[in-house]
Amino acid sequence: MLAFGAFAVGTDGFVVAGLLPAVATSLHVTVAAAGQLVTVFSASYAVLAPVLAALTASWPRRRVLVTALAVFAAGNAITALAPSYGLVLGSRAVAAAGAALFTATASATAALLAGERERGRAISFVMLGVTSSLVLGAPLGTLIGDLAGWRTAMWLVTALGLLAAPAIWLRLPGAAGRGDGDLRAFLAPLRDRRVVTLLGVTVVAFTGIYLPYTYVSEIFAPAWAGGSGLAVLLLVYGLSGTAGNLTAGHLADRHGPRRVVVTVMLALAAAFALIPLGRGTFGTAVVTIVVVGFLSFSVTTPQQHLVISLAGPGAGLVTSLYQSAVYLAVSLSGGVGALALEAWGAAGLPYLAAVLMLAAAATNATRAGRA
């Protein structure tokens, strides 16, 4: 049920990018202006996630999750109905508030209900909803947008959120909030240098991960050559990423999240460094994407597992900050990647990503403590 809710939220995050031309035409703005829908969503998500986690710390987890989905659905309904560009922008902030609160709470709740021995697999199953939205939800939403209009696609996302809410309310086992009104106690994990370091590592690592993904069309341009091959590469990336996410969750439970995440980061650095060798033909590009996608999504669960292990009672806040760190990294990857693309060309981006992954692995191994 939590994974289905994450699927709804993830679909919203991914589908808007494919609807931008239609949104721009409908609202009489440029595609660049329509692209600010993504910017507003990401920025609002990053800022609101820890704030909302703190405000709802004492609520029962079921109430938080259902409220988050209700806010999420309301934001998307407003987007679907909004007659003006300004109102659409505002509605994206509302949807982001619900999405941020749901994703962080769902991960923390899954970890709490599963217990320490099954924590990694529980988190990976929730994140399966996000990765499957990349594979299925976003393409389906984009297709519906092409056939019936972008507003219909937003109604689809709204319906997904509304479908998940009653199932969670009726079937999710009870889990009390971890807050007791003492905000200082709730914020205690941020006084732990290891937690703060891990959040910083998360920004560095996911900036490296999203650099090649954001500019995949440029990096693999020699292979897909403007045809439908790019869609195939993105599909392969999503499928291999889903497998990587599930595998990493199991390994984190068995061998410990720290060992797994450091090993994966080192392997991913090597894979990024080898991307220029696999971008020349479509066949080699597919193989490269399989490896990179598998390893990229293998970072998500053990890194989050490691943060939760260190956070203790403050896991709700820390998972929200973790999500903020990821969304900050998404924004940074676009800006940093644009500068690197201008300076070194598309072939230089994977090397920059490899350097970032090496830095993240080294910090995780030497300064982030043990969990």
Coordinates of C-alpha atoms in Angstrom, one line a residue:
M1 CA 0.0 0.0 0.0
L2 CA 2.8 2.4 0.8
A3 CA 4.5 1.4 -2.4
F4 CA 1.4 2.2 -4.4
G5 CA 1.2 5.6 -2.7
A6 CA 4.9 6.2 -3.7
F7 CA 4.0 5.1 -7.2
A8 CA 1.3 7.9 -7.4
V9 CA 3.7 10.5 -6.0
G10 CA 6.5 9.3 -8.3
T11 CA 4.3 9.4 -11.3
D12 CA 3.5 13.1 -10.6
G13 CA 7.2 13.9 -10.3
F14 CA 8.1 12.3 -13.6
V15 CA 5.1 12.8 -15.8
V16 CA 5.1 16.6 -15.8
A17 CA 8.4 16.8 -17.8
G18 CA 6.7 14.9 -20.7
L19 CA 3.8 17.3 -20.7
L20 CA 5.7 20.6 -20.8
P21 CA 5.1 21.3 -24.6
A22 CA 1.3 20.7 -24.2
V23 CA 1.2 22.8 -21.0
A24 CA 3.1 25.6 -22.7
T25 CA 0.7 25.7 -25.6
S26 CA -2.4 25.5 -23.4
L27 CA -1.3 28.3 -21.1
H28 CA 0.3 30.5 -23.8
V29 CA 3.8 30.5 -22.3
T30 CA 7.1 29.3 -23.5
V31 CA 8.4 25.7 -22.8
A32 CA 11.1 27.3 -20.7
A33 CA 8.4 29.0 -18.6
A34 CA 6.4 25.7 -18.4
G35 CA 9.6 24.1 -17.2
Q36 CA 9.4 26.1 -14.0
L37 CA 6.6 23.8 -12.9
V38 CA 9.3 21.2 -12.3
T39 CA 11.5 23.8 -10.6
V40 CA 8.7 24.9 -8.3
F41 CA 7.8 21.3 -7.4
S42 CA 11.4 20.4 -6.6
A43 CA 12.2 23.5 -4.6
S44 CA 8.9 23.3 -2.7
Y45 CA 9.6 19.6 -2.0
A46 CA 13.1 20.3 -0.7
V47 CA 12.0 23.1 1.6
L48 CA 8.7 21.7 2.9
A49 CA 9.7 18.1 3.6
P50 CA 11.5 18.7 7.0
V51 CA 9.1 21.5 8.0
L52 CA 6.0 19.3 7.5
A53 CA 7.8 16.3 9.2
A54 CA 8.3 18.4 12.3
L55 CA 4.8 19.8 12.3
T56 CA 3.2 16.3 12.1
A57 CA 5.8 14.5 14.3
S58 CA 3.2 13.6 17.0
W59 CA 0.4 12.5 14.7
P60 CA -0.3 8.8 14.1
R61 CA 1.5 7.7 11.0
R62 CA -1.7 6.6 9.3
R63 CA -3.2 10.1 9.7
V64 CA 0.0 11.7 8.3
L65 CA 0.0 9.5 5.2
V66 CA -3.7 10.0 4.4
T67 CA -3.4 13.7 5.0
A68 CA -0.4 13.8 2.7
L69 CA -2.2 12.0 -0.1
A70 CA -5.2 14.3 0.3
V71 CA -3.0 17.4 0.0
F72 CA -1.2 15.8 -3.0
A73 CA -4.5 15.0 -4.7
A74 CA -5.8 18.5 -4.1
G75 CA -2.7 20.1 -5.6
N76 CA -3.0 18.0 -8.7
A77 CA -6.7 18.6 -9.0
I78 CA -6.1 22.4 -8.9
T79 CA -3.4 21.9 -11.6
A80 CA -5.9 20.1 -13.8
L81 CA -8.5 22.9 -13.3
A82 CA -6.3 26.0 -13.2
P83 CA -7.0 28.5 -16.0
S84 CA -3.8 30.5 -15.6
Y85 CA -0.1 29.9 -15.5
G86 CA 0.3 31.5 -12.0
L87 CA -2.3 29.2 -10.5
V88 CA -0.7 26.2 -12.1
L89 CA 2.6 27.2 -10.5
G90 CA 1.0 27.6 -7.1
S91 CA -0.7 24.3 -7.4
R92 CA 2.6 22.5 -8.0
A93 CA 3.8 23.8 -4.6
V94 CA 0.7 22.3 -3.0
A95 CA 1.2 18.9 -4.7
A96 CA 4.9 19.0 -3.7
A97 CA 3.9 19.5 0.0
G98 CA 1.8 16.3 -0.1
A99 CA 4.4 14.4 -2.0
A100 CA 7.2 15.4 0.4
L101 CA 5.3 14.5 3.5
F102 CA 4.1 11.2 2.1
T103 CA 7.4 9.8 0.7
A104 CA 9.5 10.6 3.9
T105 CA 6.8 9.3 6.2
A106 CA 6.2 6.1 4.1
S107 CA 9.9 5.2 4.3
A108 CA 10.1 5.8 8.0
T109 CA 6.9 4.0 8.7
A110 CA 8.0 1.0 6.6
A111 CA 11.3 0.9 8.5
L112 CA 9.5 1.1 11.8
L113 CA 6.9 -1.6 11.1
A114 CA 9.5 -4.0 9.6
G115 CA 12.0 -3.9 12.4
E116 CA 15.8 -3.7 12.2
R117 CA 16.3 -7.1 10.5
E118 CA 13.9 -6.4 7.6
R119 CA 14.4 -2.6 7.4
G120 CA 16.4 -2.6 4.1
R121 CA 13.8 -4.7 2.2
A122 CA 10.9 -2.6 3.6
I123 CA 12.5 0.6 2.4
S124 CA 13.4 -0.8 -0.9
F125 CA 9.8 -2.0 -1.4
V126 CA 8.4 1.5 -0.8
M127 CA 11.0 2.9 -3.2
L128 CA 9.9 0.3 -5.7
G129 CA 6.8 2.5 -6.1
V130 CA 9.0 5.4 -7.1
T131 CA 11.2 3.3 -9.6
S132 CA 8.1 1.7 -11.1
S133 CA 6.6 5.1 -11.7
L134 CA 9.6 5.9 -13.8
V135 CA 9.1 2.7 -15.8
L136 CA 5.3 2.6 -16.0
G137 CA 3.6 5.7 -14.5
A138 CA 5.4 8.5 -16.3
P139 CA 5.2 6.9 -19.8
L140 CA 1.5 6.0 -19.3
G141 CA 0.7 9.6 -18.1
T142 CA 2.6 11.1 -21.0
L143 CA 0.7 8.8 -23.5
I144 CA -2.7 9.8 -21.9
G145 CA -1.6 13.4 -22.1
D146 CA -0.8 13.0 -25.8
L147 CA -4.2 11.4 -26.5
A148 CA -6.5 13.3 -24.2
G149 CA -4.7 16.4 -23.1
W150 CA -2.3 17.2 -20.3
R151 CA -5.2 18.0 -17.9
T152 CA -6.5 14.5 -18.2
A153 CA -3.0 13.2 -17.3
M154 CA -3.1 15.3 -14.1
W155 CA -6.5 13.9 -13.3
L156 CA -5.0 10.4 -13.6
V157 CA -2.3 11.4 -11.0
T158 CA -5.1 12.8 -8.8
A159 CA -7.0 9.5 -9.0
L160 CA -3.9 7.5 -8.1
G161 CA -3.5 9.5 -4.9
L162 CA -7.2 9.1 -4.0
L163 CA -7.1 5.4 -4.6
A164 CA -4.1 4.9 -2.2
A165 CA -5.5 6.9 0.7
P166 CA -8.5 4.7 1.8
A167 CA -6.4 1.5 1.5
I168 CA -3.8 2.9 3.8
W169 CA -6.3 4.2 6.2
L170 CA -8.1 0.9 6.4
R171 CA -5.3 -1.6 6.2
L172 CA -2.0 -0.1 7.5
P173 CA -1.1 -1.4 10.9
G174 CA -1.2 1.3 13.6
A175 CA 2.0 3.2 14.2
A176 CA 2.2 6.1 16.6
G177 CA 4.1 9.3 15.9
R178 CA 7.5 9.6 17.4
G179 CA 7.1 13.2 18.6
D180 CA 5.9 14.3 22.0
G181 CA 5.8 18.0 21.6
D182 CA 9.5 18.4 22.4
L183 CA 10.9 19.9 19.2
R184 CA 14.4 19.9 20.6
A185 CA 14.2 16.1 21.0
F186 CA 12.8 15.7 17.5
L187 CA 15.7 17.8 16.1
A188 CA 18.3 15.8 18.1
P189 CA 19.6 13.8 15.1
L190 CA 20.8 17.0 13.5
R191 CA 23.3 17.4 16.4
D192 CA 24.9 14.1 15.4
R193 CA 27.7 15.0 13.0
R194 CA 27.4 11.6 11.3
V195 CA 23.8 12.3 10.3
V196 CA 24.7 15.7 9.0
T197 CA 27.6 14.2 7.1
L198 CA 25.5 11.5 5.6
L199 CA 23.0 14.1 4.4
G200 CA 25.8 16.0 2.7
V201 CA 27.1 12.8 1.1
T202 CA 23.6 12.2 -0.2
V203 CA 23.7 15.6 -2.0
V204 CA 27.1 14.9 -3.5
A205 CA 26.2 11.3 -4.5
F206 CA 22.9 12.1 -6.1
T207 CA 24.2 15.1 -8.0
G208 CA 26.7 12.6 -9.5
I209 CA 23.9 10.1 -10.2
Y210 CA 21.6 12.6 -11.8
L211 CA 24.2 14.3 -14.0
P212 CA 24.3 11.5 -16.6
Y213 CA 20.5 10.9 -16.3
T214 CA 19.6 14.5 -16.8
Y215 CA 21.8 14.8 -19.9
V216 CA 21.3 11.2 -21.2
S217 CA 20.1 12.5 -24.5
E218 CA 23.4 14.4 -25.0
I219 CA 25.7 11.8 -23.6
F220 CA 24.3 9.0 -25.7
A221 CA 23.4 11.1 -28.8
P222 CA 25.9 9.1 -31.0
A223 CA 23.9 5.9 -30.2
W224 CA 20.3 6.9 -30.4
A225 CA 20.7 9.5 -33.2
G226 CA 17.4 11.2 -32.7
G227 CA 15.1 8.2 -33.1
S228 CA 13.0 6.3 -30.7
G229 CA 16.1 4.7 -29.2
L230 CA 16.2 7.3 -26.4
A231 CA 12.8 6.1 -25.1
V232 CA 14.2 2.5 -25.1
L233 CA 17.3 3.6 -23.2
L234 CA 15.1 5.4 -20.6
L235 CA 12.9 2.3 -20.2
V236 CA 16.0 0.1 -19.8
Y237 CA 17.3 2.5 -17.2
G238 CA 14.1 2.3 -15.2
L239 CA 13.9 -1.5 -15.4
S240 CA 17.5 -2.1 -14.4
G241 CA 17.1 0.5 -11.6
T242 CA 14.1 -1.3 -10.2
A243 CA 16.1 -4.5 -10.0
G244 CA 19.0 -2.7 -8.4
N245 CA 16.8 -1.1 -5.8
L246 CA 15.4 -4.4 -4.6
T247 CA 18.7 -6.2 -4.7
A248 CA 20.4 -3.4 -2.6
G249 CA 17.7 -3.6 0.0
H250 CA 18.2 -7.3 0.5
L251 CA 22.0 -6.9 0.6
A252 CA 21.8 -4.0 3.1
D253 CA 19.9 -6.3 5.5
R254 CA 22.3 -9.1 5.1
H255 CA 25.7 -7.2 5.1
G256 CA 24.9 -3.8 6.6
P257 CA 24.0 -0.6 4.7
R258 CA 27.4 1.1 5.1
R259 CA 29.3 -1.7 3.4
V260 CA 26.8 -2.0 0.6
V261 CA 26.5 1.7 -0.2
V262 CA 30.3 2.2 -0.2
T263 CA 30.8 -0.8 -2.5
V264 CA 28.0 0.4 -4.9
M265 CA 29.4 3.9 -5.0
L266 CA 32.8 2.7 -6.0
A267 CA 31.4 0.4 -8.6
L268 CA 29.2 3.3 -9.9
A269 CA 32.2 5.6 -10.2
A270 CA 34.0 3.0 -12.3
A271 CA 30.8 2.6 -14.5
F272 CA 30.5 6.3 -15.0
A273 CA 34.2 6.5 -16.0
L274 CA 33.6 3.8 -18.7
I275 CA 30.5 5.5 -20.2
P276 CA 32.4 7.2 -23.0
L277 CA 33.5 3.8 -24.2
G278 CA 29.9 2.7 -24.5
R279 CA 28.2 5.6 -26.1
G280 CA 29.2 5.0 -29.7
T281 CA 26.6 2.3 -30.7
F282 CA 23.1 1.5 -29.6
G283 CA 24.1 -2.0 -28.4
T284 CA 26.9 -0.8 -26.2
A285 CA 24.7 2.1 -25.0
V286 CA 22.0 -0.4 -23.8
V287 CA 24.6 -2.5 -21.9
T288 CA 26.0 0.7 -20.3
I289 CA 22.6 1.9 -19.3
V290 CA 21.8 -1.5 -17.7
V291 CA 24.9 -1.3 -15.5
V292 CA 24.5 2.4 -14.7
G293 CA 20.8 2.1 -14.0
F294 CA 21.2 -0.9 -11.7
L295 CA 24.0 0.7 -9.7
S296 CA 22.4 4.1 -9.5
F297 CA 19.2 2.9 -7.9
S298 CA 21.3 0.6 -5.6
V299 CA 22.5 3.6 -3.8
T300 CA 19.0 4.9 -2.7
T301 CA 18.0 2.2 -0.2
P302 CA 21.2 1.5 1.7
Q303 CA 22.0 5.2 2.0
Q304 CA 18.5 5.9 3.4
H305 CA 18.9 2.8 5.6
L306 CA 22.1 4.1 7.0
V307 CA 20.6 7.5 7.8
I308 CA 17.6 5.9 9.5
S309 CA 19.9 3.6 11.5
L310 CA 21.8 6.6 12.9
A311 CA 18.7 8.8 13.5
G312 CA 16.9 6.7 16.0
P313 CA 13.7 8.3 17.2
G314 CA 14.2 11.2 14.8
A315 CA 13.9 9.0 11.8
G316 CA 10.8 10.9 10.6
L317 CA 12.7 14.2 10.3
V318 CA 15.8 12.6 8.9
T319 CA 14.0 10.8 6.1
S320 CA 12.3 14.1 5.2
L321 CA 15.8 15.8 5.1
Y322 CA 17.1 12.8 3.1
Q323 CA 14.4 13.5 0.5
S324 CA 15.2 17.2 0.5
A325 CA 18.8 16.3 -0.1
V326 CA 17.9 14.2 -3.1
Y327 CA 15.7 16.9 -4.6
L328 CA 18.5 19.5 -4.0
A329 CA 20.8 17.1 -5.9
V330 CA 18.4 16.9 -8.8
S331 CA 18.4 20.7 -9.1
L332 CA 22.2 20.9 -8.8
S333 CA 22.7 18.2 -11.4
G334 CA 20.9 20.4 -13.9
G335 CA 22.9 23.5 -13.2
V336 CA 26.3 21.9 -12.6
G337 CA 25.7 19.7 -15.7
A338 CA 24.9 22.7 -17.9
L339 CA 28.2 24.4 -16.9
A340 CA 30.2 21.2 -17.4
L341 CA 28.4 20.5 -20.7
E342 CA 29.5 24.0 -21.9
A343 CA 33.0 23.6 -20.7
W344 CA 33.9 20.0 -21.6
G345 CA 31.1 18.7 -23.8
A346 CA 28.8 15.7 -23.2
A347 CA 31.7 13.2 -23.0
G348 CA 33.1 15.0 -20.0
L349 CA 29.9 14.7 -17.8
P350 CA 30.4 11.0 -16.9
Y351 CA 33.9 11.8 -15.6
L352 CA 32.6 14.6 -13.3
A353 CA 29.9 12.2 -12.1
A354 CA 32.6 9.6 -11.3
V355 CA 34.6 12.1 -9.3
L356 CA 31.5 13.0 -7.2
M357 CA 30.8 9.3 -6.6
L358 CA 34.4 8.7 -5.4
A359 CA 34.1 11.7 -3.0
A360 CA 30.8 10.3 -1.7
A361 CA 32.2 6.8 -1.2
A362 CA 35.3 8.1 0.6
T363 CA 33.3 10.2 3.0
N364 CA 30.9 7.4 3.7
A365 CA 33.7 5.1 4.4
T366 CA 35.8 7.4 6.6
R367 CA 33.7 10.1 8.2
A368 CA 30.1 9.0 8.3
G369 CA 30.5 6.6 11.3
R370 CA 29.2 3.1 11.5
A371 CA 25.6 1.8 11.5

